[in-house]
Amino acid sequence: MRINKTSDDSMIPSVEFEDIISKQGRLNKDVRLKINSKQGIYFEPQDVLFGKLRPYLQNWLFPSFYGRAVGDFWVLRANSSLLSEYLFVLIQSPRFQSVANISAGTKMPRSDWNTVSNTSFSIPVQSEQRRIGQLFNVLDDLIAATQDKIDAFEQIKKALLQHLFDQSWRFKEYSELWTPHLLGEITSKVTEKNTENLYHETFTNSAKYGIVEQQSFFDKSISNEANLANYYVVRENDFVYNPRISNSAPIGPVRRNKLNRTGVMSPLYYVFRATTAVYPIFLEYFFKGESWYRFMYLNGDTGARSDRFAIKDKVFEQMPVKLPEKSEQEKIGALLQNLETVMNQTQERLQKIRDIKDSLLKSLFV
């Protein structure tokens, strides 16, 4: 049944949409530390919270404490024939989600209680409900633990990128000072264009995924085949600076071509190639860190477009880069590369667990 009792008692925790990790049913903070006197729907342990505003965001929670659901929540409580742990899984099922997403409103769509409450759902006997609830609880715990591991790896990677490149962390066998260079001294701008139309695969540079094939990334071709003769040729291990800014790349990403093939990129990108003075993987991780941001902010121009960072090529080439001896470059590159390999493997494992959960939700709730 649906609970409507409200409370503004600031002595009990409040839960808002912003406190819930979407689709995971977990809190992203200790809500007991929040100061909030807003009125909300009173809930008890084992109640189920379902976010009815924009239900496709999948904000739900199975709390183990007393609290207030502040905002557009339904608070659902199991009856004598329904176990609460099964109810929590039921609201995640494709059938429930389909009905809940038959919403009212366009700008601020909300699930319609009349539609959901008048929909029939198959409910097994309680012994089966309990086993289903336990199964999904194990999967949710496994998903949460794997995500926590990924988050921890991200923090380790961030710390390594900072401290290895500011030289506060060194391998014990190295003590020589790093030598200063300008980017233009250790790299060369790629000016080769696809004038003979030898290459037809257009690349794009994603902050998250690196250099990828444009057609598969956007699910369509953005470039015009007739204009590819003016595009730059990007060979294996070439670097590309994409001036488009994003939350994860506030001045635009620089990424290395690791596709093991040659393609082309728009002249809007700056393409450059490492000389023998620098180990390409070392330079790749230099640009994955933030030590070069200050130079960009100090020397960038104000662009006409707010989604792009503007800096002249000749200025970009004046960026200071400190280099250790080649063997230390290789060691730093190998360390970070191995860490990213483990991170990618853990991310793949997480996706497989999520796929198993989604498959079970489809097959067990028909």
CSV table of C-alpha atoms in Angstrom, one decimal:
chain,number,residue,atom,x,y,z
A,1,MET,CA,0.0,0.0,0.0
A,2,ARG,CA,1.0,3.6,-0.5
A,3,ILE,CA,1.8,5.7,2.6
A,4,ASN,CA,0.9,9.3,2.8
A,5,LYS,CA,1.7,10.3,6.4
A,6,THR,CA,3.9,13.3,6.5
A,7,SER,CA,6.5,14.7,8.9
A,8,ASP,CA,8.7,17.7,9.3
A,9,ASP,CA,10.6,16.3,12.3
A,10,SER,CA,14.2,17.4,11.7
A,11,MET,CA,15.3,14.8,14.2
A,12,ILE,CA,14.8,12.0,11.7
A,13,PRO,CA,16.8,11.9,8.4
A,14,SER,CA,15.5,13.2,5.2
A,15,VAL,CA,16.0,11.6,1.7
A,16,GLU,CA,15.8,13.6,-1.5
A,17,PHE,CA,16.5,12.7,-5.1
A,18,GLU,CA,20.0,14.2,-5.0
A,19,ASP,CA,20.9,11.7,-2.1
A,20,ILE,CA,20.2,8.6,-4.2
A,21,ILE,CA,22.5,7.0,-6.8
A,22,SER,CA,20.3,6.5,-9.8
A,23,LYS,CA,19.4,2.8,-10.6
A,24,GLN,CA,21.6,1.5,-7.8
A,25,GLY,CA,19.2,2.1,-4.9
A,26,ARG,CA,22.1,3.4,-2.7
A,27,LEU,CA,22.6,6.7,-0.8
A,28,ASN,CA,25.6,8.8,-1.9
A,29,LYS,CA,26.0,10.4,1.5
A,30,ASP,CA,25.2,9.9,5.2
A,31,VAL,CA,21.7,11.6,5.3
A,32,ARG,CA,21.8,11.6,9.1
A,33,LEU,CA,24.3,14.5,8.8
A,34,LYS,CA,22.0,16.6,6.7
A,35,ILE,CA,20.1,19.5,8.3
A,36,ASN,CA,16.7,19.6,6.7
A,37,SER,CA,13.4,20.6,8.2
A,38,LYS,CA,11.3,20.2,5.0
A,39,GLN,CA,8.1,18.3,5.2
A,40,GLY,CA,8.2,14.8,3.7
A,41,ILE,CA,6.4,11.5,3.7
A,42,TYR,CA,7.3,9.5,6.8
A,43,PHE,CA,8.8,6.1,6.1
A,44,GLU,CA,9.9,3.1,8.2
A,45,PRO,CA,12.6,0.5,7.7
A,46,GLN,CA,11.7,-2.0,5.0
A,47,ASP,CA,9.4,0.5,3.2
A,48,VAL,CA,10.2,1.1,-0.4
A,49,LEU,CA,10.8,4.6,-1.8
A,50,PHE,CA,10.0,5.2,-5.5
A,51,GLY,CA,10.8,8.5,-7.2
A,52,LYS,CA,7.7,9.3,-9.3
A,53,LEU,CA,9.2,12.5,-10.8
A,54,ARG,CA,10.9,11.6,-14.1
A,55,PRO,CA,10.6,7.9,-13.3
A,56,TYR,CA,13.1,7.0,-16.1
A,57,LEU,CA,15.8,8.3,-13.7
A,58,GLN,CA,15.1,5.2,-11.6
A,59,ASN,CA,15.5,6.8,-8.1
A,60,TRP,CA,14.5,4.1,-5.6
A,61,LEU,CA,15.6,3.1,-2.1
A,62,PHE,CA,15.0,0.3,0.4
A,63,PRO,CA,15.9,2.0,3.6
A,64,SER,CA,16.9,0.4,6.9
A,65,PHE,CA,16.1,3.4,9.0
A,66,TYR,CA,13.2,5.8,9.8
A,67,GLY,CA,13.1,9.0,7.8
A,68,ARG,CA,11.3,11.5,5.6
A,69,ALA,CA,11.0,11.2,1.8
A,70,VAL,CA,11.2,14.8,0.6
A,71,GLY,CA,10.1,15.5,-2.9
A,72,ASP,CA,8.1,13.5,-5.4
A,73,PHE,CA,8.3,10.1,-3.9
A,74,TRP,CA,5.9,7.3,-3.4
A,75,VAL,CA,6.4,5.4,-0.1
A,76,LEU,CA,5.2,1.9,-0.5
A,77,ARG,CA,4.6,-0.6,2.2
A,78,ALA,CA,4.2,-4.4,1.7
A,79,ASN,CA,1.0,-6.1,3.0
A,80,SER,CA,0.7,-9.5,4.6
A,81,SER,CA,0.9,-11.3,1.3
A,82,LEU,CA,3.9,-9.4,-0.1
A,83,LEU,CA,7.4,-9.3,1.3
A,84,SER,CA,9.1,-5.9,1.3
A,85,GLU,CA,12.3,-7.3,-0.2
A,86,TYR,CA,10.3,-8.7,-3.1
A,87,LEU,CA,8.4,-5.4,-3.5
A,88,PHE,CA,11.7,-3.5,-3.9
A,89,VAL,CA,12.7,-5.9,-6.7
A,90,LEU,CA,9.3,-5.7,-8.3
A,91,ILE,CA,9.5,-1.9,-8.8
A,92,GLN,CA,12.7,-2.4,-10.8
A,93,SER,CA,11.1,-4.9,-13.1
A,94,PRO,CA,10.5,-4.0,-16.8
A,95,ARG,CA,6.8,-4.4,-16.4
A,96,PHE,CA,6.5,-2.0,-13.4
A,97,GLN,CA,8.9,0.4,-15.1
A,98,SER,CA,6.8,0.4,-18.2
A,99,VAL,CA,3.7,1.2,-16.3
A,100,ALA,CA,5.3,3.8,-14.1
A,101,ASN,CA,6.7,5.6,-17.2
A,102,ILE,CA,3.2,6.1,-18.5
A,103,SER,CA,3.4,9.6,-17.0
A,104,ALA,CA,1.4,12.8,-16.9
A,105,GLY,CA,3.1,16.0,-17.9
A,106,THR,CA,5.8,16.7,-20.5
A,107,LYS,CA,8.4,19.1,-18.9
A,108,MET,CA,8.1,17.4,-15.4
A,109,PRO,CA,6.6,14.0,-16.1
A,110,ARG,CA,5.3,12.0,-13.1
A,111,SER,CA,4.1,8.5,-12.7
A,112,ASP,CA,0.4,8.2,-12.4
A,113,TRP,CA,-0.8,6.4,-9.3
A,114,ASN,CA,-4.1,5.4,-10.8
A,115,THR,CA,-2.4,3.7,-13.7
A,116,VAL,CA,0.1,1.8,-11.5
A,117,SER,CA,-2.3,0.9,-8.7
A,118,ASN,CA,-4.8,-0.6,-11.2
A,119,THR,CA,-2.2,-2.7,-12.9
A,120,SER,CA,-2.0,-6.4,-12.0
A,121,PHE,CA,1.3,-8.0,-11.2
A,122,SER,CA,2.0,-11.7,-10.7
A,123,ILE,CA,3.1,-12.4,-7.1
A,124,PRO,CA,4.6,-15.8,-6.2
A,125,VAL,CA,4.3,-17.5,-2.9
A,126,GLN,CA,6.3,-16.0,-0.1
A,127,SER,CA,9.0,-18.6,0.0
A,128,GLU,CA,9.8,-17.8,-3.7
A,129,GLN,CA,9.5,-14.1,-3.0
A,130,ARG,CA,12.1,-14.4,-0.3
A,131,ARG,CA,14.5,-16.3,-2.5
A,132,ILE,CA,14.1,-13.8,-5.3
A,133,GLY,CA,14.7,-10.9,-2.9
A,134,GLN,CA,17.8,-12.6,-1.5
A,135,LEU,CA,19.1,-13.2,-5.0
A,136,PHE,CA,18.8,-9.6,-6.0
A,137,ASN,CA,20.2,-8.4,-2.7
A,138,VAL,CA,23.4,-10.4,-3.4
A,139,LEU,CA,23.6,-8.9,-6.9
A,140,ASP,CA,23.0,-5.4,-5.6
A,141,ASP,CA,25.7,-5.9,-3.0
A,142,LEU,CA,28.1,-7.2,-5.7
A,143,ILE,CA,27.3,-4.3,-8.0
A,144,ALA,CA,27.9,-1.8,-5.1
A,145,ALA,CA,31.2,-3.5,-4.1
A,146,THR,CA,32.5,-3.5,-7.7
A,147,GLN,CA,31.5,0.2,-8.2
A,148,ASP,CA,33.2,1.1,-4.9
A,149,LYS,CA,36.3,-0.7,-6.2
A,150,ILE,CA,36.2,1.4,-9.5
A,151,ASP,CA,35.8,4.6,-7.5
A,152,ALA,CA,38.8,3.7,-5.4
A,153,PHE,CA,40.8,3.0,-8.5
A,154,GLU,CA,39.8,6.4,-9.9
A,155,GLN,CA,41.1,8.1,-6.7
A,156,ILE,CA,44.4,6.1,-7.0
A,157,LYS,CA,44.8,7.1,-10.6
A,158,LYS,CA,44.1,10.8,-9.8
A,159,ALA,CA,46.7,10.7,-7.1
A,160,LEU,CA,49.3,9.0,-9.3
A,161,LEU,CA,48.7,11.5,-12.1
A,162,GLN,CA,49.2,14.4,-9.7
A,163,HIS,CA,52.2,13.2,-7.7
A,164,LEU,CA,54.1,11.4,-10.4
A,165,PHE,CA,54.1,14.4,-12.7
A,166,ASP,CA,54.9,16.9,-10.0
A,167,GLN,CA,57.7,14.6,-8.9
A,168,SER,CA,56.6,14.3,-5.3
A,169,TRP,CA,56.4,10.6,-5.9
A,170,ARG,CA,59.4,8.9,-7.5
A,171,PHE,CA,60.6,5.4,-8.1
A,172,LYS,CA,63.4,4.8,-5.6
A,173,GLU,CA,66.1,4.2,-8.2
A,174,TYR,CA,65.6,7.7,-9.7
A,175,SER,CA,66.7,11.0,-8.3
A,176,GLU,CA,67.8,13.1,-11.3
A,177,LEU,CA,65.8,16.3,-11.8
A,178,TRP,CA,63.5,16.3,-14.8
A,179,THR,CA,64.5,18.5,-17.7
A,180,PRO,CA,62.2,21.3,-19.0
A,181,HIS,CA,61.1,21.3,-22.6
A,182,LEU,CA,58.5,23.0,-24.7
A,183,LEU,CA,55.8,20.8,-26.2
A,184,GLY,CA,56.8,22.0,-29.7
A,185,GLU,CA,60.4,20.8,-29.0
A,186,ILE,CA,59.4,17.2,-28.2
A,187,THR,CA,56.4,16.9,-30.7
A,188,SER,CA,55.7,18.0,-34.2
A,189,LYS,CA,52.5,19.3,-35.6
A,190,VAL,CA,50.9,16.9,-38.2
A,191,THR,CA,50.2,18.8,-41.4
A,192,GLU,CA,49.6,15.9,-43.7
A,193,LYS,CA,46.2,16.1,-45.3
A,194,ASN,CA,44.2,13.4,-47.0
A,195,THR,CA,44.6,15.0,-50.4
A,196,GLU,CA,44.7,11.7,-52.3
A,197,ASN,CA,41.6,10.4,-50.4
A,198,LEU,CA,43.6,7.3,-49.3
A,199,TYR,CA,41.8,7.2,-46.0
A,200,HIS,CA,38.0,7.1,-45.5
A,201,GLU,CA,37.6,6.3,-41.8
A,202,THR,CA,36.9,9.5,-39.8
A,203,PHE,CA,38.0,9.5,-36.1
A,204,THR,CA,36.7,11.6,-33.3
A,205,ASN,CA,38.2,12.4,-29.9
A,206,SER,CA,36.1,11.6,-26.9
A,207,ALA,CA,37.1,12.7,-23.4
A,208,LYS,CA,35.9,9.4,-22.0
A,209,TYR,CA,36.7,6.9,-24.7
A,210,GLY,CA,39.7,8.5,-26.4
A,211,ILE,CA,40.1,8.4,-30.2
A,212,VAL,CA,37.3,6.3,-31.7
A,213,GLU,CA,35.7,5.7,-35.1
A,214,GLN,CA,33.2,8.4,-35.7
A,215,GLN,CA,30.5,6.3,-37.3
A,216,SER,CA,30.2,3.8,-34.4
A,217,PHE,CA,30.5,6.5,-31.7
A,218,PHE,CA,27.7,8.7,-33.0
A,219,ASP,CA,25.8,5.9,-34.7
A,220,LYS,CA,26.0,8.0,-37.9
A,221,SER,CA,28.6,9.7,-40.0
A,222,ILE,CA,29.2,13.4,-39.2
A,223,SER,CA,31.8,14.1,-41.8
A,224,ASN,CA,31.1,14.6,-45.4
A,225,GLU,CA,32.9,12.1,-47.7
A,226,ALA,CA,33.4,14.9,-50.3
A,227,ASN,CA,35.4,17.0,-47.7
A,228,LEU,CA,37.8,14.3,-46.4
A,229,ALA,CA,40.6,15.6,-48.7
A,230,ASN,CA,40.9,18.6,-46.3
A,231,TYR,CA,41.1,16.4,-43.2
A,232,TYR,CA,44.3,15.6,-41.3
A,233,VAL,CA,45.8,12.1,-41.5
A,234,VAL,CA,46.0,10.6,-38.0
A,235,ARG,CA,48.4,7.7,-37.8
A,236,GLU,CA,49.0,5.2,-34.9
A,237,ASN,CA,50.3,6.9,-31.8
A,238,ASP,CA,49.5,10.4,-33.1
A,239,PHE,CA,48.0,12.8,-30.5
A,240,VAL,CA,44.9,14.8,-31.0
A,241,TYR,CA,43.7,17.9,-29.1
A,242,ASN,CA,39.9,18.4,-29.2
A,243,PRO,CA,39.0,21.9,-28.0
A,244,ARG,CA,35.5,20.9,-27.1
A,245,ILE,CA,35.1,21.3,-23.4
A,246,SER,CA,33.1,19.1,-21.0
A,247,ASN,CA,32.8,18.3,-17.3
A,248,SER,CA,35.5,15.7,-17.6
A,249,ALA,CA,37.7,17.7,-19.9
A,250,PRO,CA,37.3,21.4,-18.9
A,251,ILE,CA,39.8,22.6,-21.5
A,252,GLY,CA,39.3,19.8,-24.0
A,253,PRO,CA,41.0,16.4,-24.1
A,254,VAL,CA,44.3,15.3,-25.6
A,255,ARG,CA,44.3,11.6,-26.5
A,256,ARG,CA,46.6,9.2,-28.4
A,257,ASN,CA,45.5,7.1,-31.4
A,258,LYS,CA,45.5,3.6,-30.0
A,259,LEU,CA,43.3,2.1,-32.7
A,260,ASN,CA,46.3,0.5,-34.5
A,261,ARG,CA,45.2,2.0,-37.8
A,262,THR,CA,45.2,5.2,-39.7
A,263,GLY,CA,42.2,7.5,-40.2
A,264,VAL,CA,41.4,11.2,-40.7
A,265,MET,CA,40.2,14.0,-38.4
A,266,SER,CA,38.6,17.4,-39.0
A,267,PRO,CA,40.9,20.4,-39.3
A,268,LEU,CA,39.2,21.7,-36.2
A,269,TYR,CA,41.5,19.4,-34.2
A,270,TYR,CA,45.2,20.0,-33.5
A,271,VAL,CA,47.1,16.8,-34.5
A,272,PHE,CA,50.7,16.2,-33.3
A,273,ARG,CA,53.3,13.5,-33.1
A,274,ALA,CA,55.8,12.7,-30.4
A,275,THR,CA,59.5,12.8,-31.3
A,276,THR,CA,62.0,10.2,-30.0
A,277,ALA,CA,62.7,12.5,-27.1
A,278,VAL,CA,59.5,11.4,-25.3
A,279,TYR,CA,57.9,8.1,-24.7
A,280,PRO,CA,54.3,8.3,-26.2
A,281,ILE,CA,52.6,6.6,-23.3
A,282,PHE,CA,54.3,8.9,-20.8
A,283,LEU,CA,53.0,11.9,-22.8
A,284,GLU,CA,49.6,10.3,-23.0
A,285,TYR,CA,49.3,10.3,-19.2
A,286,PHE,CA,50.8,13.7,-18.9
A,287,PHE,CA,47.7,14.9,-20.8
A,288,LYS,CA,45.4,12.8,-18.7
A,289,GLY,CA,46.5,14.7,-15.6
A,290,GLU,CA,45.8,18.3,-14.8
A,291,SER,CA,49.3,19.8,-14.6
A,292,TRP,CA,48.9,21.4,-18.1
A,293,TYR,CA,45.6,23.1,-17.2
A,294,ARG,CA,47.2,26.2,-15.7
A,295,PHE,CA,49.2,27.0,-18.9
A,296,MET,CA,46.0,26.6,-21.0
A,297,TYR,CA,43.9,28.9,-18.7
A,298,LEU,CA,46.7,31.6,-18.7
A,299,ASN,CA,47.3,31.4,-22.5
A,300,GLY,CA,43.9,30.5,-24.0
A,301,ASP,CA,41.8,33.0,-25.9
A,302,THR,CA,38.2,33.8,-25.3
A,303,GLY,CA,36.4,31.7,-27.9
A,304,ALA,CA,33.3,32.8,-29.8
A,305,ARG,CA,31.7,29.5,-28.8
A,306,SER,CA,31.2,28.7,-25.1
A,307,ASP,CA,31.6,24.9,-25.7
A,308,ARG,CA,35.1,25.3,-27.2
A,309,PHE,CA,38.4,26.3,-25.7
A,310,ALA,CA,40.4,28.5,-28.0
A,311,ILE,CA,44.2,28.6,-28.1
A,312,LYS,CA,46.5,29.3,-31.1
A,313,ASP,CA,48.6,26.4,-32.3
A,314,LYS,CA,51.9,28.3,-31.8
A,315,VAL,CA,50.9,29.1,-28.3
A,316,PHE,CA,49.9,25.5,-27.6
A,317,GLU,CA,53.3,24.4,-28.7
A,318,GLN,CA,54.9,26.7,-26.0
A,319,MET,CA,53.4,24.5,-23.3
A,320,PRO,CA,56.1,23.5,-20.7
A,321,VAL,CA,56.7,19.8,-20.3
A,322,LYS,CA,59.3,18.3,-17.9
A,323,LEU,CA,60.8,15.0,-18.9
A,324,PRO,CA,62.7,12.4,-16.9
A,325,GLU,CA,65.2,10.0,-18.5
A,326,LYS,CA,63.6,7.6,-20.9
A,327,SER,CA,63.6,4.6,-18.6
A,328,GLU,CA,61.7,6.5,-15.9
A,329,GLN,CA,59.2,7.7,-18.6
A,330,GLU,CA,58.7,4.1,-19.5
A,331,LYS,CA,58.2,3.0,-15.9
A,332,ILE,CA,55.6,5.7,-15.2
A,333,GLY,CA,53.8,4.9,-18.5
A,334,ALA,CA,53.7,1.2,-17.7
A,335,LEU,CA,52.5,1.7,-14.1
A,336,LEU,CA,49.6,3.9,-15.3
A,337,GLN,CA,48.8,1.7,-18.2
A,338,ASN,CA,48.6,-1.4,-16.0
A,339,LEU,CA,46.3,0.4,-13.6
A,340,GLU,CA,44.0,1.4,-16.4
A,341,THR,CA,43.9,-2.2,-17.6
A,342,VAL,CA,42.8,-3.4,-14.2
A,343,MET,CA,40.2,-0.5,-14.1
A,344,ASN,CA,38.8,-1.5,-17.5
A,345,GLN,CA,38.6,-5.2,-16.5
A,346,THR,CA,36.7,-4.2,-13.4
A,347,GLN,CA,34.4,-2.0,-15.4
A,348,GLU,CA,33.7,-4.9,-17.7
A,349,ARG,CA,33.0,-7.1,-14.7
A,350,LEU,CA,30.5,-4.5,-13.4
A,351,GLN,CA,28.7,-4.4,-16.7
A,352,LYS,CA,28.4,-8.2,-16.8
A,353,ILE,CA,26.9,-8.2,-13.3
A,354,ARG,CA,24.4,-5.5,-14.4
A,355,ASP,CA,23.6,-7.5,-17.5
A,356,ILE,CA,22.9,-10.5,-15.4
A,357,LYS,CA,20.6,-8.5,-13.1
A,358,ASP,CA,18.7,-7.0,-16.1
A,359,SER,CA,18.3,-10.4,-17.7
A,360,LEU,CA,16.9,-11.9,-14.4
A,361,LEU,CA,14.5,-8.9,-14.0
A,362,LYS,CA,13.2,-9.6,-17.5
A,363,SER,CA,12.9,-13.4,-17.1
A,364,LEU,CA,11.5,-13.6,-13.5
A,365,PHE,CA,8.9,-10.8,-13.9
A,366,VAL,CA,6.8,-11.5,-16.9
